[in-house]
Tab-separated table of C-alpha atoms in Angstrom:
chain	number	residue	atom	x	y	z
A	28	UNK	CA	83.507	103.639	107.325
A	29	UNK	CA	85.384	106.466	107.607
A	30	UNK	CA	89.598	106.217	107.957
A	31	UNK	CA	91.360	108.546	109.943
A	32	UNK	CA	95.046	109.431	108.875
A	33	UNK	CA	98.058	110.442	110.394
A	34	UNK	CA	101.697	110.392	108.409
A	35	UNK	CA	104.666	110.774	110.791
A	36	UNK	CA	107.342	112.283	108.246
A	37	UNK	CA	110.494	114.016	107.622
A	38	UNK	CA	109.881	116.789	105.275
A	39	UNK	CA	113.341	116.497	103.106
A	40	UNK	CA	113.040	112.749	103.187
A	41	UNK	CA	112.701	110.980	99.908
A	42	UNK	CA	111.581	107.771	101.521
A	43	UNK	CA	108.383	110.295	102.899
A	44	UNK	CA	107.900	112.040	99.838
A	45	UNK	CA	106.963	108.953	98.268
A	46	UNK	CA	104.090	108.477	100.650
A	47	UNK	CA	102.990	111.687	100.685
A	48	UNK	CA	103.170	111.377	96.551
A	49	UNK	CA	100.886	108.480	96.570
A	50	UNK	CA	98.630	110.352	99.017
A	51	UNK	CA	98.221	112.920	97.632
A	52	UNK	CA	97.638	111.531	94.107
A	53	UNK	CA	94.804	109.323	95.635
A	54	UNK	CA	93.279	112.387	97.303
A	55	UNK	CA	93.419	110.566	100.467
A	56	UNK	CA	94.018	113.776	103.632
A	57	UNK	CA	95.676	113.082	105.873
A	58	UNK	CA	97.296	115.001	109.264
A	59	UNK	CA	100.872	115.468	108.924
A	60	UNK	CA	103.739	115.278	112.068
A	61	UNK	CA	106.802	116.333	110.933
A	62	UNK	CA	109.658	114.436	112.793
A	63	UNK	CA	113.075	114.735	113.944
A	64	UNK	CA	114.251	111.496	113.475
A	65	UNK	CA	117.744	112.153	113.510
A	66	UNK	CA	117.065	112.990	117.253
A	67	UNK	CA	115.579	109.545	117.798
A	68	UNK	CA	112.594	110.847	119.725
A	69	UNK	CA	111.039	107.899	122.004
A	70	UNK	CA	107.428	108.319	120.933
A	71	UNK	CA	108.250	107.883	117.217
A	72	UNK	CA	110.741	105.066	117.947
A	73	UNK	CA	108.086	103.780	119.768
A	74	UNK	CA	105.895	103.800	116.381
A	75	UNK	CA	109.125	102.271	114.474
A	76	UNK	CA	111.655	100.443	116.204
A	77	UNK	CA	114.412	101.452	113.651
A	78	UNK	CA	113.257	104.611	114.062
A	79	UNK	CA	113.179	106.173	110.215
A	80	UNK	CA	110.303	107.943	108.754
A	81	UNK	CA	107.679	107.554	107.580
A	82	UNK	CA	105.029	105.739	109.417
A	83	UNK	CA	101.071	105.897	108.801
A	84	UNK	CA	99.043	105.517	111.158
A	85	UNK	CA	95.381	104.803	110.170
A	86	UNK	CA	92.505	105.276	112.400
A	87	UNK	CA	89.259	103.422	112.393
A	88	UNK	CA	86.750	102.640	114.568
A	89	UNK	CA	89.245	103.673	117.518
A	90	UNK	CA	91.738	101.232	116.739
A	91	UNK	CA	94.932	102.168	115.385
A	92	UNK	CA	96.782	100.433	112.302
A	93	UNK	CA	100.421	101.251	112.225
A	94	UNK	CA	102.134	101.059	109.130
A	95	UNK	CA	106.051	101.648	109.413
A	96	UNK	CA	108.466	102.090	106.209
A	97	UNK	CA	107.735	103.011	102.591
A	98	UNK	CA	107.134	99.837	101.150
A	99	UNK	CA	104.835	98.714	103.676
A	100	UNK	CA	102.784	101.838	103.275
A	101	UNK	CA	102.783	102.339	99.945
A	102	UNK	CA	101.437	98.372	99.048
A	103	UNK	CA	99.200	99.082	101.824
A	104	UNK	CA	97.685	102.024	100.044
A	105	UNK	CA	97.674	100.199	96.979
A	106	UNK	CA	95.647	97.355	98.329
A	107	UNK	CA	93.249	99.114	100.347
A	108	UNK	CA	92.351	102.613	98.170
A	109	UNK	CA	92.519	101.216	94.454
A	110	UNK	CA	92.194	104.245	92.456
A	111	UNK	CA	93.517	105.225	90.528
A	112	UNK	CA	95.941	101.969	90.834
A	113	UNK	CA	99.460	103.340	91.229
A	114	UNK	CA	101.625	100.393	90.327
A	115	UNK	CA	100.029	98.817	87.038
A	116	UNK	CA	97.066	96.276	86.563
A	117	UNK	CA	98.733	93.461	85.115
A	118	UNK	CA	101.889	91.530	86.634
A	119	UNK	CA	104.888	92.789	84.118
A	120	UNK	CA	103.514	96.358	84.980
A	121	UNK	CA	103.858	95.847	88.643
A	122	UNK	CA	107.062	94.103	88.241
A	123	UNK	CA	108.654	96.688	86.570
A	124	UNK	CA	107.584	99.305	88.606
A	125	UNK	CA	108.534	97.446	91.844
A	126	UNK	CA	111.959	96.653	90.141
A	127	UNK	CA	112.140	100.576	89.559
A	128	UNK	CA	111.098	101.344	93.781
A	129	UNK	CA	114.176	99.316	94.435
A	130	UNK	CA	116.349	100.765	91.885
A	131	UNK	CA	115.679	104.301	93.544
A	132	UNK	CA	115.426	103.234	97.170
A	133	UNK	CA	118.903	100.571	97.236
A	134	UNK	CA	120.829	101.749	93.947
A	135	UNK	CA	120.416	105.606	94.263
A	136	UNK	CA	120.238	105.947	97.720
A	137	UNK	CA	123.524	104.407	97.991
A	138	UNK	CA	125.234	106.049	95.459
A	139	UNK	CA	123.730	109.318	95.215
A	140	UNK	CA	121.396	110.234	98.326
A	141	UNK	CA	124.913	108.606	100.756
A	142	UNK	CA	127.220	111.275	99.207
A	143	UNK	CA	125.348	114.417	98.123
A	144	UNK	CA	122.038	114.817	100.657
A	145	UNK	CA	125.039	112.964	103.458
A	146	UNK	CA	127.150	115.959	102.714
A	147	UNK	CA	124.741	118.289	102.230
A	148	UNK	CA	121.618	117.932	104.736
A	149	UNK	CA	122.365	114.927	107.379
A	150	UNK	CA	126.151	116.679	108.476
A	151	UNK	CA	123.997	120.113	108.959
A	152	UNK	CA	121.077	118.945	111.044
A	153	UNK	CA	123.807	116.536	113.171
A	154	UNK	CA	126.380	119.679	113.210
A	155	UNK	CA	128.717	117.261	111.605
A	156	UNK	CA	130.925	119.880	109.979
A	157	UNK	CA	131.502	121.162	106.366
A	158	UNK	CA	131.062	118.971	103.705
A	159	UNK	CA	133.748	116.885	102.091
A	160	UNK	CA	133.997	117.949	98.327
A	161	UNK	CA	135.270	114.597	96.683
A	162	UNK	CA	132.123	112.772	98.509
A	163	UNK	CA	130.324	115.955	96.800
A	164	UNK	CA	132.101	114.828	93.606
A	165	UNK	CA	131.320	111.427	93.926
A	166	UNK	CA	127.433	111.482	94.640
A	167	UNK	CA	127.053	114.649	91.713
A	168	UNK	CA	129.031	111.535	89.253
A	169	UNK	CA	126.880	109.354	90.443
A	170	UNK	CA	123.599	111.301	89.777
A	171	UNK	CA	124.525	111.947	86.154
A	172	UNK	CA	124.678	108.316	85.550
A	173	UNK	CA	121.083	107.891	87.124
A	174	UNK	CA	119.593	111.396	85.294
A	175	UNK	CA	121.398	109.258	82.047
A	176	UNK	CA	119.100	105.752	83.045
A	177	UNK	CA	116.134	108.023	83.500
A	178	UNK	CA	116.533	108.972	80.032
A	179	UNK	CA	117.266	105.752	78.569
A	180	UNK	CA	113.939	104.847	80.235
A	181	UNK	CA	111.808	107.700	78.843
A	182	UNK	CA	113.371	106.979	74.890
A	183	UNK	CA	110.354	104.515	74.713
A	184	UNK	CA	108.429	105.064	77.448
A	185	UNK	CA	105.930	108.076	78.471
A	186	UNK	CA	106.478	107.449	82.441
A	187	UNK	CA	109.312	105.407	84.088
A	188	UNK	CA	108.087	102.218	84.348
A	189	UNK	CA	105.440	101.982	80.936
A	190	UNK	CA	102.759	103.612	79.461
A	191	UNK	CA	100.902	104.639	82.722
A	192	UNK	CA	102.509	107.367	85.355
A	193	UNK	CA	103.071	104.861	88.839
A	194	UNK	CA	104.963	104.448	92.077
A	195	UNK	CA	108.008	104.413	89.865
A	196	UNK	CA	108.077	108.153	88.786
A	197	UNK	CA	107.062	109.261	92.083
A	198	UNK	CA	110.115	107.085	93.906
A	199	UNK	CA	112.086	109.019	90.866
A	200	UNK	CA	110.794	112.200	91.444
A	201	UNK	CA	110.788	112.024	95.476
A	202	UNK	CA	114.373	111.050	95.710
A	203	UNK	CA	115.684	114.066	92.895
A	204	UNK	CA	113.349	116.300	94.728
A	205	UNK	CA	114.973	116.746	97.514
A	206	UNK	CA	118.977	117.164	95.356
A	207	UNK	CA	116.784	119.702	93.737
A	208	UNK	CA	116.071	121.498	96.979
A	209	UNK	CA	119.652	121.747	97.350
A	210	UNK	CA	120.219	122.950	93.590
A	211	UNK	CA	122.290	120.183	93.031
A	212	UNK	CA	120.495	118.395	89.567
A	213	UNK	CA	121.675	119.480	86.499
A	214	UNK	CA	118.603	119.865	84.894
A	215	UNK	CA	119.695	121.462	81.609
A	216	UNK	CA	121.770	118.430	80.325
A	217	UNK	CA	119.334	115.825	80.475
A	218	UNK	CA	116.471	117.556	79.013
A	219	UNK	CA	114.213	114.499	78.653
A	220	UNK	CA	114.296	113.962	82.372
A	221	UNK	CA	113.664	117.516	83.053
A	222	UNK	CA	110.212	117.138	80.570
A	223	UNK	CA	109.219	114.694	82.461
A	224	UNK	CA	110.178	116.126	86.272
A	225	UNK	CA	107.741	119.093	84.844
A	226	UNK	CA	104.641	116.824	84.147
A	227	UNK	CA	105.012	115.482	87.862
A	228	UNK	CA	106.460	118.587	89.510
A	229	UNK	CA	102.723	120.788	87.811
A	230	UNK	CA	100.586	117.898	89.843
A	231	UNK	CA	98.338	118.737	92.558
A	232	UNK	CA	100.016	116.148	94.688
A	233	UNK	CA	103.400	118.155	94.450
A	234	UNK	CA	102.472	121.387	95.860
A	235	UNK	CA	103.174	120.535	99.518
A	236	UNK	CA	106.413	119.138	98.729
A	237	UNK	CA	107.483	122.040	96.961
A	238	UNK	CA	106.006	124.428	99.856
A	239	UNK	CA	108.533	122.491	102.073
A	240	UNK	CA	111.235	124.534	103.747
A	241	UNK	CA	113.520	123.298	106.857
A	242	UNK	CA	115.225	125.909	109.276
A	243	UNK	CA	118.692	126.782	108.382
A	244	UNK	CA	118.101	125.206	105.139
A	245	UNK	CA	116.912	127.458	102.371
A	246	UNK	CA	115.908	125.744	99.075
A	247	UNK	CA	117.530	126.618	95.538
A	248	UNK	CA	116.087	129.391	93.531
A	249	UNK	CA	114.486	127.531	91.071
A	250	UNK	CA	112.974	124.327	93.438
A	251	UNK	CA	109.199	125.463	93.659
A	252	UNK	CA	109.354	127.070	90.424
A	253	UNK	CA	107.039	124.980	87.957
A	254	UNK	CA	109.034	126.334	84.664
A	255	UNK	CA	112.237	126.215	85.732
B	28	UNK	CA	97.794	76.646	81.953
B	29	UNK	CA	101.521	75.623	83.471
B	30	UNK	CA	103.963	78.245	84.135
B	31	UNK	CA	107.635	77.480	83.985
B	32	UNK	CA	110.028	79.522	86.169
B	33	UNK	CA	113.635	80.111	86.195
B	34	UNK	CA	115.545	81.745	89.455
B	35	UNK	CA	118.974	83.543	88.478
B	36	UNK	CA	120.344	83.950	92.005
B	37	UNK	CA	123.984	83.240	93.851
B	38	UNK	CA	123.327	80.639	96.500
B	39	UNK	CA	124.990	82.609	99.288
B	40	UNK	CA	122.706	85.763	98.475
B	41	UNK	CA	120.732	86.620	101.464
B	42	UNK	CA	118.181	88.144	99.228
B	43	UNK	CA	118.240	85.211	96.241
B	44	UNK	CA	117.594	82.855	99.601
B	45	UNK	CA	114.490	84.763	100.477
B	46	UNK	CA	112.887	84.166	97.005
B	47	UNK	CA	114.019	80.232	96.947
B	48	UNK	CA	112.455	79.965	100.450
B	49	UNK	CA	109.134	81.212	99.681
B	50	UNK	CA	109.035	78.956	95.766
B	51	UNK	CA	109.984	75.756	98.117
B	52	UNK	CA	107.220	76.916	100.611
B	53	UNK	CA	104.457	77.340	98.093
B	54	UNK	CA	106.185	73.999	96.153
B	55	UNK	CA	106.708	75.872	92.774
B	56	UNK	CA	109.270	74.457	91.075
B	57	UNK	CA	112.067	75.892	89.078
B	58	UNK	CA	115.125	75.653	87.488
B	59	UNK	CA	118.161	77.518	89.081
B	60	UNK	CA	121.089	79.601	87.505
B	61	UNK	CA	123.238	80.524	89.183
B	62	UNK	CA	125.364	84.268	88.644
B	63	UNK	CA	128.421	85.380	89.375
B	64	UNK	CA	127.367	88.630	89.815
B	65	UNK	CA	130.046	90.441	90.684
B	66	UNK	CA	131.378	89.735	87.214
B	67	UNK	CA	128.643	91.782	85.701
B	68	UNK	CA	127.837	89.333	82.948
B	69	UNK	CA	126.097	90.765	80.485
B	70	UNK	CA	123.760	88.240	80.228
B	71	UNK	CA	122.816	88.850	83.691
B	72	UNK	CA	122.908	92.573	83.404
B	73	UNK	CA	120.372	92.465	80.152
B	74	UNK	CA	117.628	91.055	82.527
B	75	UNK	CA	118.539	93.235	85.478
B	76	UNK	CA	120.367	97.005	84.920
B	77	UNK	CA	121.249	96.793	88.535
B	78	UNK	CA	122.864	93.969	88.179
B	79	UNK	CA	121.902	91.835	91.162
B	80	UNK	CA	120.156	88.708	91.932
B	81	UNK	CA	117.805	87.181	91.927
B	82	UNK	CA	115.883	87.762	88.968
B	83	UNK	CA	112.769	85.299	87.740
B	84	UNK	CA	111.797	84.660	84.547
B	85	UNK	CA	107.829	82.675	84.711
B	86	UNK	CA	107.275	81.196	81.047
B	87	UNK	CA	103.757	80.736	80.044
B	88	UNK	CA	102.472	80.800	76.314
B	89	UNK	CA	106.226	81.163	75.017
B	90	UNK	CA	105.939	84.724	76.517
B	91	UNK	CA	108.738	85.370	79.491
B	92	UNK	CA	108.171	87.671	82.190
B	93	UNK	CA	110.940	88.769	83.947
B	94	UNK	CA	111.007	90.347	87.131
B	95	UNK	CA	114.347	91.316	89.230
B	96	UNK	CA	114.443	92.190	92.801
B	97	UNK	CA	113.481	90.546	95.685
B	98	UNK	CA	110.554	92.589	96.975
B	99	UNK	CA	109.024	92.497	93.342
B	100	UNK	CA	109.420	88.964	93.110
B	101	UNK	CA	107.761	88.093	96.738
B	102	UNK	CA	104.776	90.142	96.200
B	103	UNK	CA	104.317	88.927	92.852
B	104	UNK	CA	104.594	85.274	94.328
B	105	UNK	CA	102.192	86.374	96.730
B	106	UNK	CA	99.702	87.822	94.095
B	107	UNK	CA	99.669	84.939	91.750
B	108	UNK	CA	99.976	81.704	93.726
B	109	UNK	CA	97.979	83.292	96.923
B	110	UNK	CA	98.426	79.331	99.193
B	111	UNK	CA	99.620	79.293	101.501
B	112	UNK	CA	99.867	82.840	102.124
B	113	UNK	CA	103.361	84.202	103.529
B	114	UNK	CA	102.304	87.945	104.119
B	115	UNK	CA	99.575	87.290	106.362
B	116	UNK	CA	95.342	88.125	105.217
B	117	UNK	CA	94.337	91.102	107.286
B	118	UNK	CA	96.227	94.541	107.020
B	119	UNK	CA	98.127	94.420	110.291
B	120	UNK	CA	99.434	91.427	109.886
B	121	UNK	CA	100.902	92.408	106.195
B	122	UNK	CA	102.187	95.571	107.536
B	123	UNK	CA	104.043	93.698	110.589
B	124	UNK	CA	105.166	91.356	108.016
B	125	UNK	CA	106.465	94.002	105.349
B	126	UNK	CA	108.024	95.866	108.236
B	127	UNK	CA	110.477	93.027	108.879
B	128	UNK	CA	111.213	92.531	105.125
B	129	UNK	CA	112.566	96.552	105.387
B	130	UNK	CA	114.785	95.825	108.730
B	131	UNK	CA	116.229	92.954	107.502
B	132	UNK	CA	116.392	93.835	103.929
B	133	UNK	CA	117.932	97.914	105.018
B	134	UNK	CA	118.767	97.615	108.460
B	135	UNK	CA	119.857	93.977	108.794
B	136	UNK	CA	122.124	94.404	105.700
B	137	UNK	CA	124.111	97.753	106.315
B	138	UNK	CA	124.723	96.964	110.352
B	139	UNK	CA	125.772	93.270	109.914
B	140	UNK	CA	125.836	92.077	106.050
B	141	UNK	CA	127.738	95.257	105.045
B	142	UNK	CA	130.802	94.159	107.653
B	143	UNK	CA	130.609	90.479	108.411
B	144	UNK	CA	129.824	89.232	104.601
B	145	UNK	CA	131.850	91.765	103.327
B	146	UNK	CA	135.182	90.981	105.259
B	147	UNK	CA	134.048	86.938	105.071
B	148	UNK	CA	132.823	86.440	101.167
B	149	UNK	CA	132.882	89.022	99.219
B	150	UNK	CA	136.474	90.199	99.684
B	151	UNK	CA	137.219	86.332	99.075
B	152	UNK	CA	135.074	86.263	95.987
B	153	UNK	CA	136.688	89.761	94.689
B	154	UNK	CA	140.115	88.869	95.757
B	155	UNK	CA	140.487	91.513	98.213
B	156	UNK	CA	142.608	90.533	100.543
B	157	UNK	CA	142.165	90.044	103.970
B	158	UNK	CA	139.533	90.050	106.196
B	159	UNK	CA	139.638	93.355	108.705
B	160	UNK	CA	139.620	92.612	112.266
B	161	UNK	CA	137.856	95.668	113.273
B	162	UNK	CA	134.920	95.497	110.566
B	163	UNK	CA	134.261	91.946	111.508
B	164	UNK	CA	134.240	93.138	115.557
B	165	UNK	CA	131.498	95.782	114.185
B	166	UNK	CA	129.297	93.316	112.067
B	167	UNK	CA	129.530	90.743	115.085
B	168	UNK	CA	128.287	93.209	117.569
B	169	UNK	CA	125.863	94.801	115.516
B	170	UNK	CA	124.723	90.987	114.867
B	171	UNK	CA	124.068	90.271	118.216
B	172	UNK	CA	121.341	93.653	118.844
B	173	UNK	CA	119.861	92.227	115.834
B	174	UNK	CA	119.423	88.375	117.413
B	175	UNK	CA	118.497	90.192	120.841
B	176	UNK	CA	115.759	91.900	118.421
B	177	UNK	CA	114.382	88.626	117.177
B	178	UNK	CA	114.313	87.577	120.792
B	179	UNK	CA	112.044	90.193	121.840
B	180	UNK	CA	109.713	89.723	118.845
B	181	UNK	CA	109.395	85.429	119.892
B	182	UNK	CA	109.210	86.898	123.742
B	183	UNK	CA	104.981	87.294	122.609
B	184	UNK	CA	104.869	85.359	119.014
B	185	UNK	CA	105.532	82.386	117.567
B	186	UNK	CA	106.924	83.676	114.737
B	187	UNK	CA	108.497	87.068	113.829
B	188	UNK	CA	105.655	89.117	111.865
B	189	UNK	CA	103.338	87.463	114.434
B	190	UNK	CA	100.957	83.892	115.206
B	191	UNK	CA	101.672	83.054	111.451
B	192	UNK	CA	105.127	82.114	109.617
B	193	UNK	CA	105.643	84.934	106.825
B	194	UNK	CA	108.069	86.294	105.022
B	195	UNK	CA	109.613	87.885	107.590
B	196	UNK	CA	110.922	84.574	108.958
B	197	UNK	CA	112.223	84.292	106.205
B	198	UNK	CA	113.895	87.027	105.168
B	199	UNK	CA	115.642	86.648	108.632
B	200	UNK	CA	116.498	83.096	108.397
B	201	UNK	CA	118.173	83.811	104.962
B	202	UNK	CA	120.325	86.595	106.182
B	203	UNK	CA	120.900	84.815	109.402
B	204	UNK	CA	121.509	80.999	107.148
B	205	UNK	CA	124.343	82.593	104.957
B	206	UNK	CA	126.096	84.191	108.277
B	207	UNK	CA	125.619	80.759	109.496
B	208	UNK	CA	127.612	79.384	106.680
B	209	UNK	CA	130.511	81.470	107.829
B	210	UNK	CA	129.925	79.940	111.105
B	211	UNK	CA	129.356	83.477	113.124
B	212	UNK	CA	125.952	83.483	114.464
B	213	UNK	CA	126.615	82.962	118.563
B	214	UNK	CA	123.567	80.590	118.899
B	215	UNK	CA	124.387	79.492	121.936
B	216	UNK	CA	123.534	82.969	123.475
B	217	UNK	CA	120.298	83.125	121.979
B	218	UNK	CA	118.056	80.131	123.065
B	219	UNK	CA	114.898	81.454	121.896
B	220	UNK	CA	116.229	82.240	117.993
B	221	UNK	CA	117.775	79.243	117.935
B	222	UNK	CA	114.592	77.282	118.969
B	223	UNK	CA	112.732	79.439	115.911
B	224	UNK	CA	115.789	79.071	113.660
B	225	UNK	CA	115.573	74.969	113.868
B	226	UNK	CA	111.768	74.962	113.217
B	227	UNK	CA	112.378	76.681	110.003
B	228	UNK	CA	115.746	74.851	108.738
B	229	UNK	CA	113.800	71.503	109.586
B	230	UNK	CA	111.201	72.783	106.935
B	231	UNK	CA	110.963	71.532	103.385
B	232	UNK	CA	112.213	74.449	101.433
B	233	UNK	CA	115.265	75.249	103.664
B	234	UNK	CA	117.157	71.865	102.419
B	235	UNK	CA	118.379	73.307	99.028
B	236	UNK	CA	119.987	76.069	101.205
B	237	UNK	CA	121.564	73.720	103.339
B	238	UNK	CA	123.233	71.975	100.696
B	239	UNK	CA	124.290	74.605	99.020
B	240	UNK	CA	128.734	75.183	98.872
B	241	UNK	CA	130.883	76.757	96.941
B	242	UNK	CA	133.989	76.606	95.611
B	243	UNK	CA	136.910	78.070	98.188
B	244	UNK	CA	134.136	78.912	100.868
B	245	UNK	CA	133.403	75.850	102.971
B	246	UNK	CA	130.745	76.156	105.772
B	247	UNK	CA	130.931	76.173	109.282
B	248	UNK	CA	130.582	72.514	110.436
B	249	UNK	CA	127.137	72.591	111.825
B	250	UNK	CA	126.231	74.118	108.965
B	251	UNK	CA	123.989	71.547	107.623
B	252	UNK	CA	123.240	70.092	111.210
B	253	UNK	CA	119.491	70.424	112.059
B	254	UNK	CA	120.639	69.160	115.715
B	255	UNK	CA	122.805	72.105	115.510
């Protein structure tokens, strides 16, 4: 019984990236449409009334499943394709690494993502202007206190949220991903971090996201480069 | 084998109402502390780094597990006391249930929450002076889209996610209960949520919420009213 995918994503998104992590990772294919969503196209809002990325769509027996937002599809996955289980077999495992998904997706998308990829990637693809420095200043403060919790995780820990890698590290890794396209993570101060962005960033399930590009926005030097 | 559980939440928390909904639902009792949050104390911040509720700590054996954040707690509710279920048994309907979790939980709280509870109780709580007209104009507006959107989800269901109560209801009802509080949801225009809102404040686990006050913030006076 044979499932037919189809992942409607935004390739610098980190809210994507985590799907397309935990896709890869359980070596389920899948057929990728990249999406404007910034441009609020009807037949994606259509898929997801609030209209952000990403949405799966599963196809079986000619009926289609629509999953809309990261959470959704990334418990979905987890309860449907069980290996290799990405978010821990026993409760405290799966608590921490769900407490983790909402660290990244509330906590650092407010304080880091809302400044630096604001300034840097949403005011470009909506022609918004130049970027304002002090928000630049603020989100680049911001990320150094996150790189500095990422590190206070790994002190006793091999992965982010215990002894096994899980939806944690990829949430981690999808969100500094995508500062690292833009050059912006200061890699060579928190040297722990950067260890452990290296075991994740060598991964099979990595190499599309590091063969993304976007028009009009070229990636740092260093972003697909595996020893960087 | 008994488990005892403790909920660390502020009682006009949209997101600490969520979890004390779904324990009175599945009738698992607990004991309640309540945080200050926004005084960061430390014995709140050593269970949760992020530093918001809720946070629940199940006891069983003299071993504590503690798990912080709303999603992680619902889904470990859901895994370990499965009746009745709240997210729905067959894919779909969890997916249409975990949907509404993210537009409440994202959407819900930036476009509403993020002006209306800001200018109403958390400037109050952090002494910030007073409310802004044009914030609370925003939140108000933004607030009814959002109760035209649960309108057109109860145009073909009975409740949000679908023929099933889930968690969506109530993750809606809680953000929608504390705005109540403050006495700003415009019921009157919205016949159809108001007919779904009263079938769910009639229910069991909604009375602790409708008894909860605090100090300096006194609720609207239908408040309380299940005739409302």
């Amino acid at each position: 019984m044979s499932v037919e995918r189809t992942l409607h994503h935004f390739p610098l998104d980190p809210a994507s990236r985590q799907v397309r992590l935990a896709l890869g990772e359980k070596r389920l294919p899948f057929v990728e449409m990249q999406v404007r969503y910034w441009e609020m196209p009807p037949e994606f809002t259509s898929l997801n009334p609030s209209g952000m990325p990403p949405v799966l769509v599963e196809t079986k027996h000619q009926r289609n499943l629509v999953i809309c937002e990261t959470r959704a599809i990334l418990e979905h996955i987890e309860e449907t394709e069980t290996e290799p289980p990405l978010l821990g077999r026993d409760p405290a495992e799966r608590a921490e690494a769900r407490r983790l998904l909402q660290w990244f997706d509330r906590k650092f998308d407010n304080e880091v993502n809302g400044f630096l990829l604001h300034e840097k990637m949403e005011k470009r693809l909506l022609r918004m202007g130049a970027p304002d420095l002090a928000a630049l200043r603020q989100g680049r403060e911001a990320l150094r206190m996150h790189l500095g919790y990422i590190e206070s995780l790994l002190q006793t820990r091999d992965w982010l949220a215990g002894r096994r890698m899980s939806l944690a590290d990829f949430a981690a890794a999808a969100h500094l991903s995508v500062i690292d396209y833009f050059g912006d993570v200061p890699w060579k101060d928190f040297q722990a971090a950067k260890t452990w962005y290296m075991k994740l960033k060598s991964r099979p399930c990595f190499r599309p996201i590091l063969a993304d590009r976007w028009p009009g926005l070229a990636p740092a030097a260093h972003y697909d480069d595996l020893d960087f």
